[in-house]
Coordinates of C-alpha atoms in Angstrom, one line a residue:
M1 CA 22.4 65.4 127.4
T2 CA 24.9 67.6 125.8
S3 CA 28.0 66.5 123.9
L4 CA 30.1 67.8 126.8
T5 CA 29.0 64.8 128.8
K6 CA 27.5 64.4 132.2
K7 CA 29.4 62.5 134.8
R8 CA 28.7 58.7 134.8
N9 CA 29.9 55.9 137.0
K10 CA 30.9 53.8 133.9
M11 CA 32.6 55.1 131.0
N12 CA 31.1 53.5 127.8
N13 CA 30.9 56.1 125.1
K14 CA 34.3 57.3 124.5
Q15 CA 34.2 60.1 121.9
L16 CA 36.8 62.4 120.5
F17 CA 35.6 65.8 119.1
I18 CA 38.1 67.4 116.7
H19 CA 37.9 71.2 116.4
E20 CA 40.3 72.2 113.7
H21 CA 40.0 75.9 112.9
N22 CA 42.4 78.6 111.8
A23 CA 44.3 80.7 114.3
G24 CA 42.3 83.7 115.5
S25 CA 39.0 82.0 114.7
G26 CA 37.8 82.0 118.4
K27 CA 38.2 78.3 119.4
S28 CA 39.3 79.0 122.9
H29 CA 36.7 81.9 123.5
S30 CA 33.9 79.7 122.0
M31 CA 34.8 76.8 124.3
I32 CA 34.8 79.0 127.3
N33 CA 31.4 80.4 126.5
L34 CA 30.0 76.9 126.0
M35 CA 31.3 75.7 129.4
N36 CA 30.0 78.8 131.0
R37 CA 26.6 78.3 129.4
L38 CA 26.4 74.6 130.3
I39 CA 27.4 75.1 133.9
E40 CA 25.6 78.5 134.7
V41 CA 22.7 78.5 132.4
E42 CA 21.8 74.9 131.6
Q43 CA 22.9 73.7 135.0
A44 CA 24.7 70.6 133.5
D45 CA 26.2 68.1 135.8
L46 CA 29.6 68.7 134.3
D47 CA 33.2 68.9 135.5
V48 CA 35.8 69.9 133.2
L49 CA 39.6 69.6 132.8
I50 CA 41.3 72.1 130.5
S51 CA 44.8 71.4 129.2
V52 CA 46.8 74.1 127.5
P53 CA 50.5 74.3 126.3
T54 CA 51.7 77.4 128.2
I55 CA 51.1 79.4 131.5
D56 CA 50.3 82.3 129.4
L57 CA 47.4 80.6 127.9
Q58 CA 46.3 79.4 131.3
K59 CA 46.2 83.0 132.4
Q60 CA 43.9 83.9 129.3
Y61 CA 41.5 81.0 130.2
H62 CA 41.5 82.0 133.9
A63 CA 40.6 85.6 133.1
Q64 CA 37.3 84.4 131.5
L65 CA 36.8 81.4 134.0
P66 CA 37.7 83.2 137.4
N67 CA 36.3 80.3 139.6
A68 CA 38.6 77.7 137.9
L69 CA 41.5 76.2 139.7
V70 CA 44.8 76.9 137.9
L71 CA 47.6 74.3 138.5
N72 CA 51.2 75.0 137.6
D73 CA 54.5 75.6 139.2
D74 CA 53.4 78.9 140.6
T75 CA 50.5 77.2 142.3
R76 CA 52.6 74.5 144.0
R77 CA 55.3 76.9 145.0
D78 CA 52.8 79.3 146.6
A79 CA 51.4 76.3 148.6
G80 CA 54.7 75.0 149.5
Y81 CA 54.9 71.8 147.5
S82 CA 58.0 70.5 145.7
S83 CA 56.0 69.5 142.5
V84 CA 52.7 69.8 140.8
T85 CA 52.2 66.1 141.5
D86 CA 52.6 66.4 145.3
Y87 CA 50.1 69.3 145.1
I88 CA 47.6 67.1 143.2
V89 CA 48.1 64.2 145.7
A90 CA 47.7 66.3 148.8
N91 CA 44.7 68.2 147.6
Q92 CA 42.5 65.6 146.2
T93 CA 39.4 66.8 148.2
K94 CA 39.7 70.3 146.8
I95 CA 40.2 69.0 143.2
Q96 CA 37.2 66.7 143.4
N97 CA 35.1 69.7 144.6
T98 CA 36.2 72.0 141.8
R99 CA 34.1 72.2 138.6
I100 CA 36.8 73.5 136.2
I101 CA 40.5 72.9 136.5
I102 CA 43.1 74.4 134.1
I103 CA 46.5 72.6 133.7
C104 CA 49.4 72.4 131.3
H105 CA 50.0 69.6 128.9
P106 CA 53.0 68.0 130.8
T107 CA 50.6 67.7 133.9
L108 CA 48.0 66.0 131.8
L109 CA 50.3 63.5 130.3
S110 CA 51.6 62.5 133.8
N111 CA 48.7 63.0 136.2
G112 CA 45.6 63.1 134.0
N113 CA 44.0 60.2 135.8
M114 CA 44.0 62.0 139.2
F115 CA 41.2 64.5 138.4
G116 CA 38.2 62.2 138.6
E117 CA 35.5 61.8 135.7
R118 CA 35.5 64.9 133.7
C119 CA 35.2 66.2 130.2
L120 CA 38.6 66.9 128.9
V121 CA 39.4 69.9 126.6
I122 CA 42.9 69.9 125.1
D123 CA 43.8 73.3 123.4
E124 CA 46.6 72.9 120.9
L125 CA 48.5 69.6 120.3
P126 CA 50.3 68.0 123.3
T127 CA 53.9 67.1 122.4
G128 CA 55.5 63.8 123.3
I129 CA 52.2 61.8 123.3
I130 CA 54.0 59.3 121.0
N131 CA 57.8 59.1 121.2
I132 CA 60.4 57.2 119.1
N133 CA 64.0 57.0 120.1
S134 CA 67.2 55.2 119.4
I135 CA 70.1 53.9 121.4
Q136 CA 73.5 52.9 119.8
T137 CA 74.9 49.8 121.3
S138 CA 76.6 46.5 120.6
K139 CA 74.6 43.6 119.0
T140 CA 75.1 41.5 122.2
D141 CA 73.9 44.3 124.5
S142 CA 71.0 45.0 122.3
E143 CA 69.8 41.3 122.7
V144 CA 70.3 41.8 126.5
L145 CA 68.0 44.9 126.5
V146 CA 65.3 42.9 124.7
G147 CA 65.4 40.4 127.4
L148 CA 65.2 42.9 130.2
L149 CA 61.9 44.1 129.0
D150 CA 60.4 40.9 130.2
K151 CA 61.9 41.3 133.7
T152 CA 60.4 42.7 136.9
E153 CA 61.5 46.2 138.1
D154 CA 63.6 44.5 140.9
E155 CA 65.4 42.3 138.4
I156 CA 66.2 45.4 136.3
N157 CA 67.5 47.4 139.3
T158 CA 69.7 44.4 140.1
W159 CA 71.0 44.4 136.5
V160 CA 71.7 48.1 136.9
R161 CA 73.6 47.7 140.0
Q162 CA 75.8 45.0 138.6
R163 CA 77.1 47.1 135.8
K164 CA 79.9 49.7 136.0
E165 CA 78.6 53.1 136.1
G166 CA 79.4 55.1 133.0
S167 CA 80.2 52.1 130.9
L168 CA 78.8 51.2 127.5
E169 CA 76.3 48.9 129.3
I170 CA 74.9 51.6 131.6
V171 CA 74.5 54.8 129.7
P172 CA 71.7 57.1 130.8
E173 CA 69.7 56.5 127.8
K174 CA 69.2 52.8 128.6
I175 CA 68.2 53.7 132.1
D176 CA 65.7 56.1 130.9
M177 CA 64.3 53.5 128.3
L178 CA 63.9 50.8 131.0
K179 CA 62.3 53.2 133.5
S180 CA 59.8 54.1 130.7
S181 CA 59.0 50.5 130.2
K182 CA 58.4 49.6 133.9
N183 CA 58.0 52.7 136.3
N184 CA 56.0 55.0 134.0
K185 CA 54.2 52.1 132.2
Q186 CA 54.5 54.1 128.9
F187 CA 56.4 51.7 126.9
G188 CA 55.2 50.4 123.5
Y189 CA 57.5 47.9 122.0
V190 CA 61.0 47.5 120.6
I191 CA 62.6 46.5 117.2
A192 CA 66.4 46.0 117.3
Q193 CA 67.9 46.5 113.9
P194 CA 71.3 44.6 113.3
A195 CA 73.9 46.6 111.6
G196 CA 77.0 44.5 111.8
E197 CA 79.0 44.8 115.0
Y198 CA 76.8 47.6 116.3
D199 CA 73.0 47.8 116.6
Y200 CA 70.6 50.7 116.8
F201 CA 68.3 49.6 119.5
N202 CA 65.1 51.4 118.4
Y203 CA 62.1 51.8 120.6
L204 CA 58.7 53.3 120.7
Y205 CA 56.8 54.5 123.9
Y206 CA 53.7 56.5 124.4
V207 CA 51.8 58.0 127.3
D208 CA 50.0 55.5 129.4
T209 CA 46.5 55.0 128.1
N210 CA 45.2 54.7 131.6
I211 CA 45.8 58.4 132.0
F212 CA 42.6 59.0 129.9
T213 CA 40.2 56.4 131.5
N214 CA 38.3 59.1 133.2
F215 CA 37.5 61.0 130.2
E216 CA 34.5 59.8 128.3
H217 CA 34.5 62.8 125.9
I218 CA 37.6 64.6 124.8
H219 CA 37.6 67.9 122.9
L220 CA 40.9 68.4 120.9
M221 CA 41.3 71.9 119.7
G222 CA 43.9 73.4 117.2
A223 CA 44.7 74.5 113.6
N224 CA 46.7 71.5 112.5
L225 CA 45.2 68.4 114.1
K226 CA 44.1 65.8 111.5
K227 CA 47.6 64.4 110.7
S228 CA 48.8 64.5 114.2
N229 CA 50.1 61.8 116.5
A230 CA 47.3 62.8 119.0
I231 CA 44.5 61.6 116.6
A232 CA 46.3 58.2 116.1
Y233 CA 46.8 57.9 119.9
F234 CA 43.3 58.6 120.9
T235 CA 41.8 56.5 118.1
K236 CA 44.1 53.6 117.7
L237 CA 45.5 53.1 121.3
C238 CA 42.8 54.7 123.6
G239 CA 39.8 53.5 121.6
Y240 CA 38.0 56.8 121.1
D241 CA 35.5 57.2 118.2
I242 CA 35.7 60.4 116.2
A243 CA 32.4 62.3 116.8
N244 CA 30.8 65.5 115.7
L245 CA 29.6 68.5 117.7
H246 CA 26.7 70.5 116.3
P247 CA 28.1 73.8 115.1
S248 CA 25.6 75.8 117.1
R249 CA 27.0 74.3 120.4
L250 CA 30.5 75.8 119.9
N251 CA 29.7 78.7 117.6
I252 CA 33.1 79.4 116.1
R253 CA 33.3 82.8 114.6
G254 CA 35.9 81.7 112.0
N255 CA 38.9 83.5 110.4
E256 CA 39.3 83.1 106.6
M257 CA 42.8 84.7 106.5
K258 CA 42.3 86.4 103.1
Q259 CA 44.9 89.1 103.7
K260 CA 47.7 89.4 101.0
V261 CA 50.7 87.5 102.2
R262 CA 54.2 87.5 100.8
I263 CA 56.1 84.2 101.6
V264 CA 59.9 84.6 101.4
P265 CA 62.0 81.3 101.5
L266 CA 65.5 81.8 102.7
L267 CA 67.2 78.7 101.2
K268 CA 66.7 77.0 97.9
F269 CA 68.3 73.6 97.2
E270 CA 69.4 72.4 93.8
G271 CA 67.8 69.2 92.7
D272 CA 64.7 67.7 94.2
R273 CA 65.2 68.4 97.8
D274 CA 62.8 71.0 99.3
F275 CA 63.7 71.1 103.0
I276 CA 66.4 72.5 105.3
S277 CA 68.6 70.1 107.4
K278 CA 70.2 70.9 110.7
G279 CA 73.7 71.3 109.0
A280 CA 72.3 73.6 106.3
L281 CA 70.7 75.8 109.0
D282 CA 74.0 76.0 110.9
D283 CA 76.0 76.7 107.8
H284 CA 73.6 79.5 106.4
F285 CA 72.2 80.9 109.7
D286 CA 74.1 84.2 109.6
A287 CA 73.2 84.7 106.0
M288 CA 69.5 84.0 106.5
L289 CA 69.4 86.3 109.5
D290 CA 71.0 89.1 107.4
I291 CA 68.4 88.6 104.7
V292 CA 65.6 89.1 107.3
R293 CA 67.3 92.1 108.8
T294 CA 67.9 93.7 105.4
H295 CA 64.5 93.2 103.9
S296 CA 62.2 93.7 106.9
E297 CA 60.8 96.9 108.3
C298 CA 62.9 98.3 111.2
N299 CA 59.9 98.7 113.6
G300 CA 60.3 95.1 114.6
I301 CA 59.8 91.6 113.3
I302 CA 59.0 88.5 115.4
I303 CA 61.5 85.7 114.9
A304 CA 61.5 82.1 116.0
T305 CA 64.5 79.7 115.9
N306 CA 66.1 76.6 117.4
N307 CA 67.5 77.0 120.9
R308 CA 71.0 76.6 119.8
H309 CA 70.6 79.9 117.6
R310 CA 68.8 82.0 120.1
N311 CA 72.1 83.6 121.4
T312 CA 73.0 84.5 117.8
V313 CA 69.6 86.4 117.4
T314 CA 70.1 88.1 120.7
L315 CA 73.6 89.2 120.1
S316 CA 72.5 90.6 116.6
N317 CA 69.6 92.6 118.2
T318 CA 71.5 95.5 119.5
D319 CA 69.0 97.9 117.7
K320 CA 65.9 95.8 118.9
H321 CA 65.0 95.0 115.3
F322 CA 64.0 91.5 116.3
K323 CA 61.5 90.3 118.8
L324 CA 62.6 86.8 119.7
I325 CA 59.7 84.4 120.4
S326 CA 59.4 80.8 121.5
V327 CA 58.7 78.1 118.9
V328 CA 56.0 77.0 121.5
S329 CA 53.9 80.2 121.0
H330 CA 50.4 78.7 120.8
G331 CA 47.3 80.9 121.5
L332 CA 49.2 84.2 122.1
N333 CA 47.6 87.3 121.0
C334 CA 50.3 89.7 122.2
Y335 CA 51.9 90.0 118.7
K336 CA 48.8 90.6 116.7
D337 CA 49.8 94.2 115.8
H338 CA 52.9 92.7 113.9
T339 CA 52.8 92.4 110.1
Q340 CA 56.1 90.4 109.7
A341 CA 57.5 87.1 111.0
A342 CA 60.5 85.0 110.4
I343 CA 61.2 81.3 111.1
L344 CA 64.9 80.2 111.0
Y345 CA 64.2 76.6 112.1
S346 CA 65.0 73.1 111.4
A347 CA 63.6 69.9 113.1
N348 CA 63.5 66.7 111.0
P349 CA 63.3 63.1 112.1
N350 CA 66.6 61.3 112.4
P351 CA 67.1 59.6 109.0
M352 CA 68.3 56.4 110.8
L353 CA 64.9 56.2 112.6
I354 CA 62.8 56.5 109.5
P355 CA 62.7 52.8 108.6
F356 CA 61.8 52.1 112.2
M357 CA 59.1 54.8 112.3
K358 CA 57.5 53.0 109.2
Q359 CA 57.5 49.7 111.0
C360 CA 55.9 51.2 114.1
A361 CA 53.2 52.8 112.0
N362 CA 52.4 49.5 110.4
A363 CA 52.3 47.8 113.9
L364 CA 49.9 50.5 115.0
G365 CA 47.6 49.9 112.0
L366 CA 48.5 53.3 110.5
P367 CA 49.7 54.0 107.0
E368 CA 53.4 53.4 106.7
D369 CA 54.4 57.0 106.4
Y370 CA 52.0 58.4 109.1
L371 CA 54.5 58.7 111.9
V372 CA 57.2 60.2 109.8
D373 CA 54.7 62.6 108.2
S374 CA 53.2 63.6 111.6
Y375 CA 56.6 64.2 112.9
I376 CA 57.3 66.9 110.2
Y377 CA 53.6 68.1 110.5
E378 CA 53.9 68.7 114.2
N379 CA 57.6 69.5 114.7
V380 CA 58.2 71.8 111.6
L381 CA 55.1 72.8 109.7
D382 CA 52.9 73.5 112.7
V383 CA 55.8 75.5 114.3
V384 CA 56.0 77.6 111.2
Y385 CA 52.2 78.1 111.2
Q386 CA 51.9 79.0 114.8
T387 CA 54.8 81.5 114.6
V388 CA 53.3 83.4 111.5
T389 CA 49.8 83.4 112.8
R390 CA 50.8 85.3 116.0
T391 CA 50.8 88.3 113.7
A392 CA 48.1 90.5 112.4
I393 CA 46.7 87.6 110.1
R394 CA 45.0 86.3 113.2
N395 CA 42.9 89.5 113.2
P396 CA 40.0 89.0 110.8
D397 CA 39.5 92.8 110.7
Y398 CA 43.1 93.5 109.4
T399 CA 43.2 94.0 105.6
G400 CA 46.8 95.0 105.0
E401 CA 49.8 92.9 103.6
L402 CA 52.1 90.6 105.6
T403 CA 55.5 89.2 105.0
F404 CA 56.7 85.9 106.3
F405 CA 60.3 84.6 106.0
V406 CA 60.5 80.7 106.0
P407 CA 63.5 78.5 105.9
D408 CA 62.7 76.4 102.7
Q409 CA 60.4 75.4 100.0
R410 CA 58.4 72.8 102.0
C411 CA 57.4 75.5 104.5
A412 CA 56.7 78.0 101.8
E413 CA 54.4 75.7 100.0
F414 CA 52.6 74.7 103.2
L415 CA 51.8 78.2 104.1
N416 CA 50.9 78.9 100.4
D417 CA 48.2 76.3 100.7
R418 CA 46.9 77.6 103.9
F419 CA 46.5 81.3 102.9
E420 CA 44.1 82.1 100.2
N421 CA 45.8 85.3 98.8
S422 CA 49.6 84.4 99.2
F423 CA 52.4 84.2 96.8
I424 CA 55.9 82.8 97.1
D425 CA 58.9 85.3 96.5
W426 CA 62.0 83.5 95.6
S427 CA 64.1 86.5 94.8
L428 CA 66.0 86.5 98.2
A429 CA 66.7 82.8 98.5
V430 CA 70.3 81.6 98.9
T431 CA 70.9 78.5 96.6
V432 CA 72.5 75.6 98.3
E433 CA 74.4 73.2 96.2
V434 CA 73.3 69.6 96.4
D435 CA 75.3 66.6 95.0
T436 CA 73.8 63.7 93.1
G437 CA 73.2 61.7 96.2
G438 CA 70.9 64.5 97.5
A439 CA 73.1 65.7 100.3
P440 CA 74.8 69.4 100.4
S441 CA 78.1 69.1 98.6
G442 CA 81.0 67.7 100.5
N443 CA 82.6 69.8 103.2
T444 CA 82.1 73.1 101.6
N445 CA 79.3 75.4 100.6
K446 CA 78.7 78.8 98.9
L447 CA 79.4 80.7 102.2
G448 CA 82.8 79.1 102.3
K449 CA 82.3 77.2 105.7
T450 CA 84.1 73.9 105.9
G451 CA 84.5 70.9 108.1
S452 CA 81.5 70.5 110.6
G453 CA 79.5 72.5 108.2
C454 CA 78.8 69.3 106.2
P455 CA 75.8 67.6 107.5
V456 CA 77.4 64.2 107.5
V457 CA 80.4 65.5 109.4
A458 CA 78.0 67.1 111.9
A459 CA 76.2 63.8 112.5
L460 CA 79.3 62.0 113.1
V461 CA 80.7 64.7 115.4
K462 CA 77.5 64.6 117.4
A463 CA 77.9 60.9 117.7
G464 CA 81.4 61.5 119.3
T465 CA 83.7 61.2 116.3
S466 CA 86.4 63.9 115.7
N467 CA 86.3 66.2 112.7
Q468 CA 89.5 64.6 111.3
K469 CA 88.1 61.1 111.7
S470 CA 84.8 62.0 110.2
A471 CA 86.5 63.5 107.1
S472 CA 88.6 60.3 106.7
L473 CA 85.5 58.0 107.0
I474 CA 83.7 60.2 104.4
K475 CA 86.6 59.9 102.0
R476 CA 86.7 56.2 102.3
F477 CA 83.1 56.0 101.8
T478 CA 83.3 58.1 98.6
N479 CA 86.2 55.9 97.2
D480 CA 84.3 52.6 97.9
N481 CA 81.0 53.8 96.5
G482 CA 81.8 56.3 93.9
F483 CA 79.6 59.0 95.5
K484 CA 79.4 61.1 98.7
P485 CA 77.3 60.0 101.6
N486 CA 73.9 61.4 102.1
E487 CA 72.9 62.3 105.7
L488 CA 69.4 61.5 104.9
E489 CA 69.9 58.0 103.7
P490 CA 69.9 55.5 106.7
K491 CA 72.2 52.9 104.9
H492 CA 74.9 55.5 104.5
M493 CA 74.8 56.6 108.1
V494 CA 74.6 53.3 109.6
K495 CA 77.8 52.3 107.7
L496 CA 79.7 55.5 108.7
L497 CA 78.7 55.3 112.4
T498 CA 79.5 51.6 112.5
A499 CA 83.1 52.5 111.3
A500 CA 83.2 55.5 113.6
N501 CA 82.7 53.3 116.7
L502 CA 85.7 51.1 115.8
K503 CA 88.9 52.3 117.6
R504 CA 90.8 51.4 114.4
V505 CA 89.0 50.9 111.2
P506 CA 90.5 47.9 109.3
A507 CA 92.1 48.5 106.0
D508 CA 89.6 45.9 104.5
F509 CA 86.5 47.4 106.0
S510 CA 84.0 47.9 103.3
F511 CA 82.0 51.1 103.1
K512 CA 79.8 49.8 100.1
V513 CA 76.2 50.3 100.5

């Protein structure tokens, strides 16, 4: 019996194998070798499902597993099906008779239970396995939504038909939430947090655990796993025990990453704050991009950024100085001749959701800060790591120096801990003023931008408030409290957004927090 389990009629030994190794250490290659050895040499009665984040990585696997079945949009289009799900449903005999199948993460999270009993290999973290969201609505409507969660699908559909389309009671977010709770069976639980006249109806939902009932053994591979949502999901919700695979079975080559690495933070915040916000990224993006261009070699630097800033990079790339790559760049070897990388990126949890995320963590039996920390770990720090490790640092035979531009101190310190011979170079960082409340100062900054450049204004505008009204609300908040609001403080934002949703804010409305 191998740790890559034989097929059984009854699943009674659910084990999760965690393979956390540096980029370029040969995780994928070693797993492919192990599967080939088990099937071809040891003749194990083994069927395998491999899930990867991108089609490019599917192709890399398929090149070494030519008899595997690859399922993606290209497969279903070539076969004349409208979706991958339709292909899976119509080709069950072929699927059940295929030893190795290679899919992408979205297919796993929606159709994983349609491949029969198999060993499951997940290469890199699947995103969206645990989701937390928020709907702003009235207190009365929030109570109605709580009641609807106990209703049948037909009763919910009746409620939807009775509401006026496009009204506050029938916004798309609510329909999506209710569908998640009934149709997709992915719903976790809800906590409605009263905030005066308006509520933030917060809810957590996760992938249906029945998706994984056919997998007795799961092998999770990646460079940053142990603080992830996936570990909590599989152990706390799906009931897997963490197990150990004997090193000789996988035979990882390893990659110590001992090259000399220069880490260059692009922004430095005054005070205790160490991370970039969405507003700070928007305000300083041009300056950050200019630093990267001026202080990187002209033979090309790979760069990753948020979708809203990709056009700016493209328009600034007339001389082909930048090579724009996706922030989902797991497993790619095509940039391993590059010695420079830049990440101009921000993705932090919504401050108004942080208290709810802590409540959810407690309810799941996790440490209070687990979901907040894992969000940052997966959506910020792992993105930075995956980007810089597309470079020559993934090649154990490369011994030269590398330069990585990162957005802030938090990312710089994370990389500094990961790379043995790295140092942080602060000489190019733009200093961003921070007021006593911890937020960037008011509506102005050192680059001279105003208005929506303030993160608080940006948050209010995103919620549908005009720039003029946002500025007025911030002024009244400051007068009532004696300090400016902080976009990272939930109490501040709840107060401002409550006022923003009033057509006319009464003169006696109190902004005190």
